[in-house]
Amino acid sequence: KVVKNKVAPPFKQAEFDILYGEGISREGSLIDVGVDQGIVKKSGAWFTYETDQLGQGKENARTFLKDNPDLANEIEKRIKEVMGIGAKLDAPADIPTSALPEIASTSEATPKAPAKSAAKPIDVE
């Protein structure tokens, strides 16, 4: 529990798994957030994603996701879509063509300002 912090708002709580020698478990966080968002289903001790059984118990499901990084990335992508985080790679950008700058060809380029000449020495007599 963070009580006072110069970087983030106070009195916020975060929960995550820290594994010795590995650090914060990405797969464990995917399972937790996936269950909270309804993407990963939990039935008793079993975790399931769509038709794939991830495992019985969180530790087995975490190990399964670690062994199958493509599935873990797919779950992460779905979580980000549901939460509205990150760029949507499949959607085209909504930029009107009138807002795009026109690219001039090299022959039509605007003339450059003349280069400054070097300072000339002053004759003092």
mmCIF file of N, CA and C in Angstrom:
data_model
loop_
_atom_site.group_PDB
_atom_site.id
_atom_site.type_symbol
_atom_site.label_atom_id
_atom_site.label_comp_id
_atom_site.label_asym_id
_atom_site.label_seq_id
_atom_site.Cartn_x
_atom_site.Cartn_y
_atom_site.Cartn_z
ATOM 1 N N LYS A 1 0.852 -1.179 0.000
ATOM 2 C CA LYS A 1 0.000 0.000 0.000
ATOM 3 C C LYS A 1 0.891 1.232 0.000
ATOM 4 N N VAL A 2 0.683 2.124 -0.950
ATOM 5 C CA VAL A 2 1.449 3.354 -1.046
ATOM 6 C C VAL A 2 0.720 4.428 -0.256
ATOM 7 N N VAL A 3 1.389 4.966 0.767
ATOM 8 C CA VAL A 3 0.780 6.005 1.589
ATOM 9 C C VAL A 3 1.191 7.380 1.083
ATOM 10 N N LYS A 4 2.480 7.576 0.837
ATOM 11 C CA LYS A 4 2.964 8.859 0.347
ATOM 12 C C LYS A 4 3.997 8.586 -0.744
ATOM 13 N N ASN A 5 3.882 9.348 -1.835
ATOM 14 C CA ASN A 5 4.773 9.136 -2.953
ATOM 15 C C ASN A 5 4.836 10.435 -3.751
ATOM 16 N N LYS A 6 5.995 10.776 -4.233
ATOM 17 C CA LYS A 6 6.143 12.009 -5.014
ATOM 18 C C LYS A 6 5.717 11.814 -6.470
ATOM 19 N N VAL A 7 5.608 10.571 -6.910
ATOM 20 C CA VAL A 7 5.353 10.298 -8.317
ATOM 21 C C VAL A 7 3.890 9.927 -8.593
ATOM 22 N N ALA A 8 3.246 9.250 -7.652
ATOM 23 C CA ALA A 8 1.886 8.753 -7.880
ATOM 24 C C ALA A 8 0.951 9.247 -6.776
ATOM 25 N N PRO A 9 -0.360 9.176 -7.016
ATOM 26 C CA PRO A 9 -1.303 9.587 -5.983
ATOM 27 C C PRO A 9 -1.224 8.657 -4.767
ATOM 28 N N PRO A 10 -1.449 9.186 -3.577
ATOM 29 C CA PRO A 10 -1.340 8.355 -2.373
ATOM 30 C C PRO A 10 -2.554 7.434 -2.182
ATOM 31 N N PHE A 11 -2.397 6.474 -1.297
ATOM 32 C CA PHE A 11 -3.449 5.553 -0.854
ATOM 33 C C PHE A 11 -3.971 4.653 -1.970
ATOM 34 N N LYS A 12 -3.109 4.262 -2.879
ATOM 35 C CA LYS A 12 -3.461 3.308 -3.931
ATOM 36 C C LYS A 12 -2.845 1.963 -3.581
ATOM 37 N N GLN A 13 -3.495 0.892 -4.011
ATOM 38 C CA GLN A 13 -2.987 -0.447 -3.741
ATOM 39 C C GLN A 13 -2.731 -1.177 -5.056
ATOM 40 N N ALA A 14 -1.669 -1.950 -5.084
ATOM 41 C CA ALA A 14 -1.350 -2.779 -6.241
ATOM 42 C C ALA A 14 -0.963 -4.160 -5.727
ATOM 43 N N GLU A 15 -1.358 -5.173 -6.480
ATOM 44 C CA GLU A 15 -1.038 -6.538 -6.078
ATOM 45 C C GLU A 15 -0.448 -7.265 -7.277
ATOM 46 N N PHE A 16 0.733 -7.874 -7.071
ATOM 47 C CA PHE A 16 1.380 -8.615 -8.146
ATOM 48 C C PHE A 16 2.290 -9.653 -7.535
ATOM 49 N N ASP A 17 2.667 -10.632 -8.361
ATOM 50 C CA ASP A 17 3.530 -11.728 -7.915
ATOM 51 C C ASP A 17 4.982 -11.381 -8.194
ATOM 52 N N ILE A 18 5.829 -11.568 -7.182
ATOM 53 C CA ILE A 18 7.269 -11.393 -7.361
ATOM 54 C C ILE A 18 7.907 -12.764 -7.210
ATOM 55 N N LEU A 19 8.621 -13.192 -8.233
ATOM 56 C CA LEU A 19 9.264 -14.503 -8.219
ATOM 57 C C LEU A 19 10.762 -14.332 -7.999
ATOM 58 N N TYR A 20 11.312 -15.127 -7.113
ATOM 59 C CA TYR A 20 12.727 -15.062 -6.798
ATOM 60 C C TYR A 20 13.544 -15.366 -8.048
ATOM 61 N N GLY A 21 14.470 -14.495 -8.375
ATOM 62 C CA GLY A 21 15.338 -14.689 -9.529
ATOM 63 C C GLY A 21 14.717 -14.275 -10.855
ATOM 64 N N GLU A 22 13.422 -13.925 -10.874
ATOM 65 C CA GLU A 22 12.751 -13.541 -12.119
ATOM 66 C C GLU A 22 12.183 -12.126 -12.061
ATOM 67 N N GLY A 23 11.716 -11.714 -10.907
ATOM 68 C CA GLY A 23 11.098 -10.397 -10.775
ATOM 69 C C GLY A 23 9.589 -10.507 -10.795
ATOM 70 N N ILE A 24 8.936 -9.444 -11.258
ATOM 71 C CA ILE A 24 7.472 -9.414 -11.301
ATOM 72 C C ILE A 24 6.989 -10.347 -12.403
ATOM 73 N N SER A 25 6.030 -11.196 -12.065
ATOM 74 C CA SER A 25 5.520 -12.192 -13.009
ATOM 75 C C SER A 25 4.522 -11.561 -13.969
ATOM 76 N N ARG A 26 4.909 -11.451 -15.230
ATOM 77 C CA ARG A 26 4.022 -10.916 -16.262
ATOM 78 C C ARG A 26 2.834 -11.841 -16.463
ATOM 79 N N GLU A 27 3.096 -13.141 -16.508
ATOM 80 C CA GLU A 27 2.040 -14.111 -16.752
ATOM 81 C C GLU A 27 1.023 -14.124 -15.610
ATOM 82 N N GLY A 28 1.502 -14.006 -14.372
ATOM 83 C CA GLY A 28 0.594 -13.946 -13.228
ATOM 84 C C GLY A 28 -0.305 -12.725 -13.291
ATOM 85 N N SER A 29 0.254 -11.604 -13.720
ATOM 86 C CA SER A 29 -0.543 -10.383 -13.868
ATOM 87 C C SER A 29 -1.567 -10.539 -14.989
ATOM 88 N N LEU A 30 -1.180 -11.204 -16.083
ATOM 89 C CA LEU A 30 -2.127 -11.442 -17.180
ATOM 90 C C LEU A 30 -3.310 -12.272 -16.701
ATOM 91 N N ILE A 31 -3.040 -13.271 -15.883
ATOM 92 C CA ILE A 31 -4.112 -14.121 -15.367
ATOM 93 C C ILE A 31 -5.028 -13.304 -14.455
ATOM 94 N N ASP A 32 -4.444 -12.538 -13.534
ATOM 95 C CA ASP A 32 -5.251 -11.749 -12.599
ATOM 96 C C ASP A 32 -6.135 -10.738 -13.317
ATOM 97 N N VAL A 33 -5.533 -9.958 -14.226
ATOM 98 C CA VAL A 33 -6.293 -8.930 -14.944
ATOM 99 C C VAL A 33 -7.280 -9.579 -15.907
ATOM 100 N N GLY A 34 -6.880 -10.686 -16.529
ATOM 101 C CA GLY A 34 -7.777 -11.401 -17.428
ATOM 102 C C GLY A 34 -9.019 -11.909 -16.723
ATOM 103 N N VAL A 35 -8.868 -12.408 -15.507
ATOM 104 C CA VAL A 35 -10.020 -12.862 -14.729
ATOM 105 C C VAL A 35 -10.884 -11.669 -14.336
ATOM 106 N N ASP A 36 -10.256 -10.569 -13.909
ATOM 107 C CA ASP A 36 -11.009 -9.369 -13.527
ATOM 108 C C ASP A 36 -11.814 -8.807 -14.688
ATOM 109 N N GLN A 37 -11.261 -8.858 -15.912
ATOM 110 C CA GLN A 37 -11.926 -8.301 -17.096
ATOM 111 C C GLN A 37 -12.843 -9.307 -17.790
ATOM 112 N N GLY A 38 -12.876 -10.560 -17.317
ATOM 113 C CA GLY A 38 -13.746 -11.568 -17.907
ATOM 114 C C GLY A 38 -13.187 -12.214 -19.161
ATOM 115 N N ILE A 39 -11.904 -12.016 -19.427
ATOM 116 C CA ILE A 39 -11.275 -12.605 -20.614
ATOM 117 C C ILE A 39 -10.831 -14.029 -20.308
ATOM 118 N N VAL A 40 -10.240 -14.213 -19.147
ATOM 119 C CA VAL A 40 -9.843 -15.550 -18.684
ATOM 120 C C VAL A 40 -10.927 -16.006 -17.711
ATOM 121 N N LYS A 41 -11.457 -17.196 -17.936
ATOM 122 C CA LYS A 41 -12.517 -17.735 -17.080
ATOM 123 C C LYS A 41 -11.904 -18.589 -15.980
ATOM 124 N N LYS A 42 -12.445 -18.435 -14.774
ATOM 125 C CA LYS A 42 -11.993 -19.253 -13.654
ATOM 126 C C LYS A 42 -13.176 -20.078 -13.182
ATOM 127 N N SER A 43 -13.012 -21.373 -13.212
ATOM 128 C CA SER A 43 -14.045 -22.293 -12.757
ATOM 129 C C SER A 43 -13.423 -23.207 -11.715
ATOM 130 N N GLY A 44 -13.698 -22.935 -10.461
ATOM 131 C CA GLY A 44 -13.035 -23.663 -9.384
ATOM 132 C C GLY A 44 -11.577 -23.255 -9.370
ATOM 133 N N ALA A 45 -10.689 -24.213 -9.544
ATOM 134 C CA ALA A 45 -9.266 -23.918 -9.596
ATOM 135 C C ALA A 45 -8.736 -23.867 -11.025
ATOM 136 N N TRP A 46 -9.616 -24.136 -12.009
ATOM 137 C CA TRP A 46 -9.195 -24.187 -13.407
ATOM 138 C C TRP A 46 -9.307 -22.813 -14.065
ATOM 139 N N PHE A 47 -8.297 -22.471 -14.862
ATOM 140 C CA PHE A 47 -8.286 -21.236 -15.649
ATOM 141 C C PHE A 47 -8.392 -21.606 -17.122
ATOM 142 N N THR A 48 -9.307 -20.922 -17.847
ATOM 143 C CA THR A 48 -9.510 -21.193 -19.262
ATOM 144 C C THR A 48 -9.559 -19.898 -20.050
ATOM 145 N N TYR A 49 -8.978 -19.928 -21.243
ATOM 146 C CA TYR A 49 -9.066 -18.810 -22.176
ATOM 147 C C TYR A 49 -9.682 -19.351 -23.449
ATOM 148 N N GLU A 50 -10.867 -18.852 -23.797
ATOM 149 C CA GLU A 50 -11.656 -19.344 -24.918
ATOM 150 C C GLU A 50 -11.800 -20.859 -24.794
ATOM 151 N N THR A 51 -11.153 -21.653 -25.639
ATOM 152 C CA THR A 51 -11.275 -23.117 -25.540
ATOM 153 C C THR A 51 -10.021 -23.750 -24.945
ATOM 154 N N ASP A 52 -8.997 -22.945 -24.644
ATOM 155 C CA ASP A 52 -7.734 -23.476 -24.136
ATOM 156 C C ASP A 52 -7.746 -23.541 -22.616
ATOM 157 N N GLN A 53 -7.463 -24.727 -22.083
ATOM 158 C CA GLN A 53 -7.317 -24.880 -20.635
ATOM 159 C C GLN A 53 -5.912 -24.433 -20.266
ATOM 160 N N LEU A 54 -5.813 -23.397 -19.441
ATOM 161 C CA LEU A 54 -4.502 -22.875 -19.055
ATOM 162 C C LEU A 54 -3.873 -23.718 -17.958
ATOM 163 N N GLY A 55 -4.679 -24.255 -17.072
ATOM 164 C CA GLY A 55 -4.134 -25.098 -16.029
ATOM 165 C C GLY A 55 -4.992 -25.097 -14.786
ATOM 166 N N GLN A 56 -4.694 -26.033 -13.906
ATOM 167 C CA GLN A 56 -5.396 -26.118 -12.630
ATOM 168 C C GLN A 56 -4.537 -25.412 -11.590
ATOM 169 N N GLY A 57 -5.033 -24.307 -11.102
ATOM 170 C CA GLY A 57 -4.282 -23.494 -10.158
ATOM 171 C C GLY A 57 -3.523 -22.400 -10.894
ATOM 172 N N LYS A 58 -3.317 -21.297 -10.187
ATOM 173 C CA LYS A 58 -2.682 -20.147 -10.826
ATOM 174 C C LYS A 58 -1.241 -20.452 -11.236
ATOM 175 N N GLU A 59 -0.520 -21.196 -10.430
ATOM 176 C CA GLU A 59 0.879 -21.495 -10.739
ATOM 177 C C GLU A 59 1.007 -22.320 -12.011
ATOM 178 N N ASN A 60 0.145 -23.313 -12.195
ATOM 179 C CA ASN A 60 0.170 -24.125 -13.420
ATOM 180 C C ASN A 60 -0.248 -23.304 -14.638
ATOM 181 N N ALA A 61 -1.228 -22.420 -14.460
ATOM 182 C CA ALA A 61 -1.655 -21.559 -15.564
ATOM 183 C C ALA A 61 -0.537 -20.589 -15.938
ATOM 184 N N ARG A 62 0.174 -20.071 -14.933
ATOM 185 C CA ARG A 62 1.294 -19.162 -15.184
ATOM 186 C C ARG A 62 2.400 -19.880 -15.957
ATOM 187 N N THR A 63 2.699 -21.101 -15.567
ATOM 188 C CA THR A 63 3.710 -21.898 -16.257
ATOM 189 C C THR A 63 3.292 -22.180 -17.703
ATOM 190 N N PHE A 64 2.004 -22.472 -17.925
ATOM 191 C CA PHE A 64 1.500 -22.737 -19.269
ATOM 192 C C PHE A 64 1.669 -21.501 -20.157
ATOM 193 N N LEU A 65 1.343 -20.321 -19.615
ATOM 194 C CA LEU A 65 1.496 -19.093 -20.406
ATOM 195 C C LEU A 65 2.964 -18.781 -20.677
ATOM 196 N N LYS A 66 3.820 -19.117 -19.742
ATOM 197 C CA LYS A 66 5.256 -18.889 -19.949
ATOM 198 C C LYS A 66 5.784 -19.797 -21.058
ATOM 199 N N ASP A 67 5.255 -21.017 -21.143
ATOM 200 C CA ASP A 67 5.670 -21.958 -22.181
ATOM 201 C C ASP A 67 5.033 -21.657 -23.536
ATOM 202 N N ASN A 68 3.937 -20.875 -23.544
ATOM 203 C CA ASN A 68 3.218 -20.530 -24.777
ATOM 204 C C ASN A 68 3.124 -19.007 -24.904
ATOM 205 N N PRO A 69 4.216 -18.347 -25.295
ATOM 206 C CA PRO A 69 4.214 -16.878 -25.328
ATOM 207 C C PRO A 69 3.241 -16.285 -26.352
ATOM 208 N N ASP A 70 2.922 -17.022 -27.433
ATOM 209 C CA ASP A 70 1.959 -16.505 -28.409
ATOM 210 C C ASP A 70 0.583 -16.341 -27.780
ATOM 211 N N LEU A 71 0.176 -17.318 -26.979
ATOM 212 C CA LEU A 71 -1.111 -17.248 -26.293
ATOM 213 C C LEU A 71 -1.100 -16.134 -25.248
ATOM 214 N N ALA A 72 0.018 -15.974 -24.543
ATOM 215 C CA ALA A 72 0.140 -14.898 -23.552
ATOM 216 C C ALA A 72 0.036 -13.535 -24.231
ATOM 217 N N ASN A 73 0.660 -13.379 -25.385
ATOM 218 C CA ASN A 73 0.583 -12.114 -26.125
ATOM 219 C C ASN A 73 -0.839 -11.848 -26.616
ATOM 220 N N GLU A 74 -1.537 -12.905 -27.022
ATOM 221 C CA GLU A 74 -2.925 -12.756 -27.471
ATOM 222 C C GLU A 74 -3.818 -12.309 -26.317
ATOM 223 N N ILE A 75 -3.627 -12.894 -25.135
ATOM 224 C CA ILE A 75 -4.401 -12.497 -23.956
ATOM 225 C C ILE A 75 -4.080 -11.050 -23.592
ATOM 226 N N GLU A 76 -2.802 -10.682 -23.654
ATOM 227 C CA GLU A 76 -2.409 -9.306 -23.344
ATOM 228 C C GLU A 76 -3.066 -8.325 -24.320
ATOM 229 N N LYS A 77 -3.099 -8.677 -25.590
ATOM 230 C CA LYS A 77 -3.710 -7.819 -26.607
ATOM 231 C C LYS A 77 -5.199 -7.643 -26.332
ATOM 232 N N ARG A 78 -5.891 -8.732 -25.999
ATOM 233 C CA ARG A 78 -7.319 -8.654 -25.688
ATOM 234 C C ARG A 78 -7.572 -7.795 -24.454
ATOM 235 N N ILE A 79 -6.724 -7.937 -23.432
ATOM 236 C CA ILE A 79 -6.875 -7.128 -22.214
ATOM 237 C C ILE A 79 -6.729 -5.655 -22.549
ATOM 238 N N LYS A 80 -5.727 -5.309 -23.346
ATOM 239 C CA LYS A 80 -5.516 -3.913 -23.720
ATOM 240 C C LYS A 80 -6.672 -3.364 -24.538
ATOM 241 N N GLU A 81 -7.256 -4.192 -25.410
ATOM 242 C CA GLU A 81 -8.405 -3.751 -26.197
ATOM 243 C C GLU A 81 -9.604 -3.481 -25.298
ATOM 244 N N VAL A 82 -9.864 -4.396 -24.356
ATOM 245 C CA VAL A 82 -11.006 -4.245 -23.464
ATOM 246 C C VAL A 82 -10.841 -3.016 -22.567
ATOM 247 N N MET A 83 -9.605 -2.787 -22.099
ATOM 248 C CA MET A 83 -9.358 -1.670 -21.201
ATOM 249 C C MET A 83 -9.126 -0.359 -21.951
ATOM 250 N N GLY A 84 -8.979 -0.424 -23.266
ATOM 251 C CA GLY A 84 -8.757 0.782 -24.061
ATOM 252 C C GLY A 84 -7.363 1.348 -23.895
ATOM 253 N N ILE A 85 -6.384 0.464 -23.723
ATOM 254 C CA ILE A 85 -4.992 0.878 -23.523
ATOM 255 C C ILE A 85 -4.199 0.547 -24.780
ATOM 256 N N GLY A 86 -3.286 1.443 -25.163
ATOM 257 C CA GLY A 86 -2.381 1.164 -26.268
ATOM 258 C C GLY A 86 -3.020 1.430 -27.612
ATOM 259 N N ALA A 87 -2.189 1.335 -28.636
ATOM 260 C CA ALA A 87 -2.633 1.593 -30.008
ATOM 261 C C ALA A 87 -3.352 0.377 -30.552
ATOM 262 N N LYS A 88 -4.370 0.618 -31.336
ATOM 263 C CA LYS A 88 -5.081 -0.462 -32.004
ATOM 264 C C LYS A 88 -4.427 -0.647 -33.364
ATOM 265 N N LEU A 89 -3.692 -1.727 -33.527
ATOM 266 C CA LEU A 89 -2.917 -1.943 -34.740
ATOM 267 C C LEU A 89 -3.789 -2.297 -35.940
ATOM 268 N N ASP A 90 -4.942 -2.918 -35.708
ATOM 269 C CA ASP A 90 -5.779 -3.352 -36.814
ATOM 270 C C ASP A 90 -6.624 -2.215 -37.383
ATOM 271 N N ALA A 91 -6.888 -1.187 -36.583
ATOM 272 C CA ALA A 91 -7.755 -0.095 -37.029
ATOM 273 C C ALA A 91 -6.947 0.930 -37.813
ATOM 274 N N PRO A 92 -7.500 1.423 -38.935
ATOM 275 C CA PRO A 92 -6.781 2.461 -39.684
ATOM 276 C C PRO A 92 -6.827 3.774 -38.915
ATOM 277 N N ALA A 93 -5.853 4.604 -39.144
ATOM 278 C CA ALA A 93 -5.794 5.897 -38.477
ATOM 279 C C ALA A 93 -6.895 6.798 -39.017
ATOM 280 N N ASP A 94 -7.512 7.580 -38.138
ATOM 281 C CA ASP A 94 -8.584 8.491 -38.527
ATOM 282 C C ASP A 94 -8.024 9.879 -38.780
ATOM 283 N N ILE A 95 -7.134 9.995 -39.765
ATOM 284 C CA ILE A 95 -6.532 11.276 -40.108
ATOM 285 C C ILE A 95 -7.086 11.695 -41.470
ATOM 286 N N PRO A 96 -7.763 12.839 -41.532
ATOM 287 C CA PRO A 96 -8.258 13.276 -42.845
ATOM 288 C C PRO A 96 -7.092 13.622 -43.764
ATOM 289 N N THR A 97 -7.254 13.340 -45.032
ATOM 290 C CA THR A 97 -6.166 13.588 -45.980
ATOM 291 C C THR A 97 -5.862 15.070 -46.120
ATOM 292 N N SER A 98 -6.831 15.930 -45.811
ATOM 293 C CA SER A 98 -6.575 17.369 -45.896
ATOM 294 C C SER A 98 -5.611 17.827 -44.809
ATOM 295 N N ALA A 99 -5.507 17.053 -43.720
ATOM 296 C CA ALA A 99 -4.612 17.433 -42.629
ATOM 297 C C ALA A 99 -3.176 16.993 -42.880
ATOM 298 N N LEU A 100 -2.973 16.131 -43.861
ATOM 299 C CA LEU A 100 -1.625 15.655 -44.155
ATOM 300 C C LEU A 100 -0.857 16.709 -44.936
ATOM 301 N N PRO A 101 0.420 16.904 -44.617
ATOM 302 C CA PRO A 101 1.197 17.899 -45.364
ATOM 303 C C PRO A 101 1.474 17.392 -46.784
ATOM 304 N N GLU A 102 1.493 18.340 -47.722
ATOM 305 C CA GLU A 102 1.801 17.966 -49.096
ATOM 306 C C GLU A 102 3.311 17.844 -49.229
ATOM 307 N N ILE A 103 3.737 16.845 -49.963
ATOM 308 C CA ILE A 103 5.163 16.625 -50.156
ATOM 309 C C ILE A 103 5.545 17.206 -51.511
ATOM 310 N N ALA A 104 6.430 18.180 -51.473
ATOM 311 C CA ALA A 104 6.864 18.828 -52.720
ATOM 312 C C ALA A 104 7.990 18.011 -53.330
ATOM 313 N N SER A 105 8.012 17.976 -54.657
ATOM 314 C CA SER A 105 9.108 17.264 -55.316
ATOM 315 C C SER A 105 10.378 18.094 -55.199
ATOM 316 N N THR A 106 11.520 17.511 -55.480
ATOM 317 C CA THR A 106 12.806 18.205 -55.328
ATOM 318 C C THR A 106 12.938 19.383 -56.279
ATOM 319 N N SER A 107 12.327 19.313 -57.465
ATOM 320 C CA SER A 107 12.442 20.426 -58.415
ATOM 321 C C SER A 107 11.565 21.598 -57.995
ATOM 322 N N GLU A 108 10.501 21.329 -57.234
ATOM 323 C CA GLU A 108 9.601 22.386 -56.811
ATOM 324 C C GLU A 108 9.886 22.862 -55.388
ATOM 325 N N ALA A 109 10.952 22.414 -54.825
ATOM 326 C CA ALA A 109 11.250 22.775 -53.438
ATOM 327 C C ALA A 109 11.482 24.268 -53.334
ATOM 328 N N THR A 110 11.164 24.800 -52.182
ATOM 329 C CA THR A 110 11.349 26.234 -51.974
ATOM 330 C C THR A 110 12.840 26.538 -51.940
ATOM 331 N N PRO A 111 13.229 27.690 -52.493
ATOM 332 C CA PRO A 111 14.658 28.008 -52.511
ATOM 333 C C PRO A 111 15.161 28.266 -51.095
ATOM 334 N N LYS A 112 16.388 27.865 -50.884
ATOM 335 C CA LYS A 112 16.998 28.050 -49.576
ATOM 336 C C LYS A 112 17.583 29.452 -49.497
ATOM 337 N N ALA A 113 17.706 29.944 -48.281
ATOM 338 C CA ALA A 113 18.316 31.257 -48.073
ATOM 339 C C ALA A 113 19.793 31.148 -48.405
ATOM 340 N N PRO A 114 20.370 32.207 -48.954
ATOM 341 C CA PRO A 114 21.794 32.134 -49.293
ATOM 342 C C PRO A 114 22.623 31.940 -48.025
ATOM 343 N N ALA A 115 23.701 31.212 -48.194
ATOM 344 C CA ALA A 115 24.561 30.938 -47.053
ATOM 345 C C ALA A 115 25.265 32.219 -46.639
ATOM 346 N N LYS A 116 25.463 32.341 -45.333
ATOM 347 C CA LYS A 116 26.153 33.530 -44.829
ATOM 348 C C LYS A 116 27.634 33.429 -45.191
ATOM 349 N N SER A 117 28.141 34.538 -45.675
ATOM 350 C CA SER A 117 29.551 34.520 -46.048
ATOM 351 C C SER A 117 30.386 34.736 -44.792
ATOM 352 N N ALA A 118 31.618 34.298 -44.878
ATOM 353 C CA ALA A 118 32.514 34.443 -43.734
ATOM 354 C C ALA A 118 32.809 35.924 -43.517
ATOM 355 N N ALA A 119 33.049 36.306 -42.295
ATOM 356 C CA ALA A 119 33.323 37.705 -41.974
ATOM 357 C C ALA A 119 34.627 38.136 -42.628
ATOM 358 N N LYS A 120 34.618 39.322 -43.225
ATOM 359 C CA LYS A 120 35.801 39.831 -43.901
ATOM 360 C C LYS A 120 36.643 40.613 -42.895
ATOM 361 N N PRO A 121 37.964 40.454 -42.991
ATOM 362 C CA PRO A 121 38.809 41.188 -42.056
ATOM 363 C C PRO A 121 38.753 42.698 -42.337
ATOM 364 N N ILE A 122 38.883 43.458 -41.311
ATOM 365 C CA ILE A 122 38.843 44.918 -41.421
ATOM 366 C C ILE A 122 40.278 45.433 -41.425
ATOM 367 N N ASP A 123 40.575 46.301 -42.405
ATOM 368 C CA ASP A 123 41.915 46.885 -42.472
ATOM 369 C C ASP A 123 41.979 48.085 -41.526
ATOM 370 N N VAL A 124 42.876 48.026 -40.590
ATOM 371 C CA VAL A 124 43.064 49.146 -39.664
ATOM 372 C C VAL A 124 44.404 49.787 -39.983
ATOM 373 N N GLU A 125 44.418 51.100 -40.281
ATOM 374 C CA GLU A 125 45.664 51.764 -40.648
ATOM 375 C C GLU A 125 46.170 52.616 -39.539
#
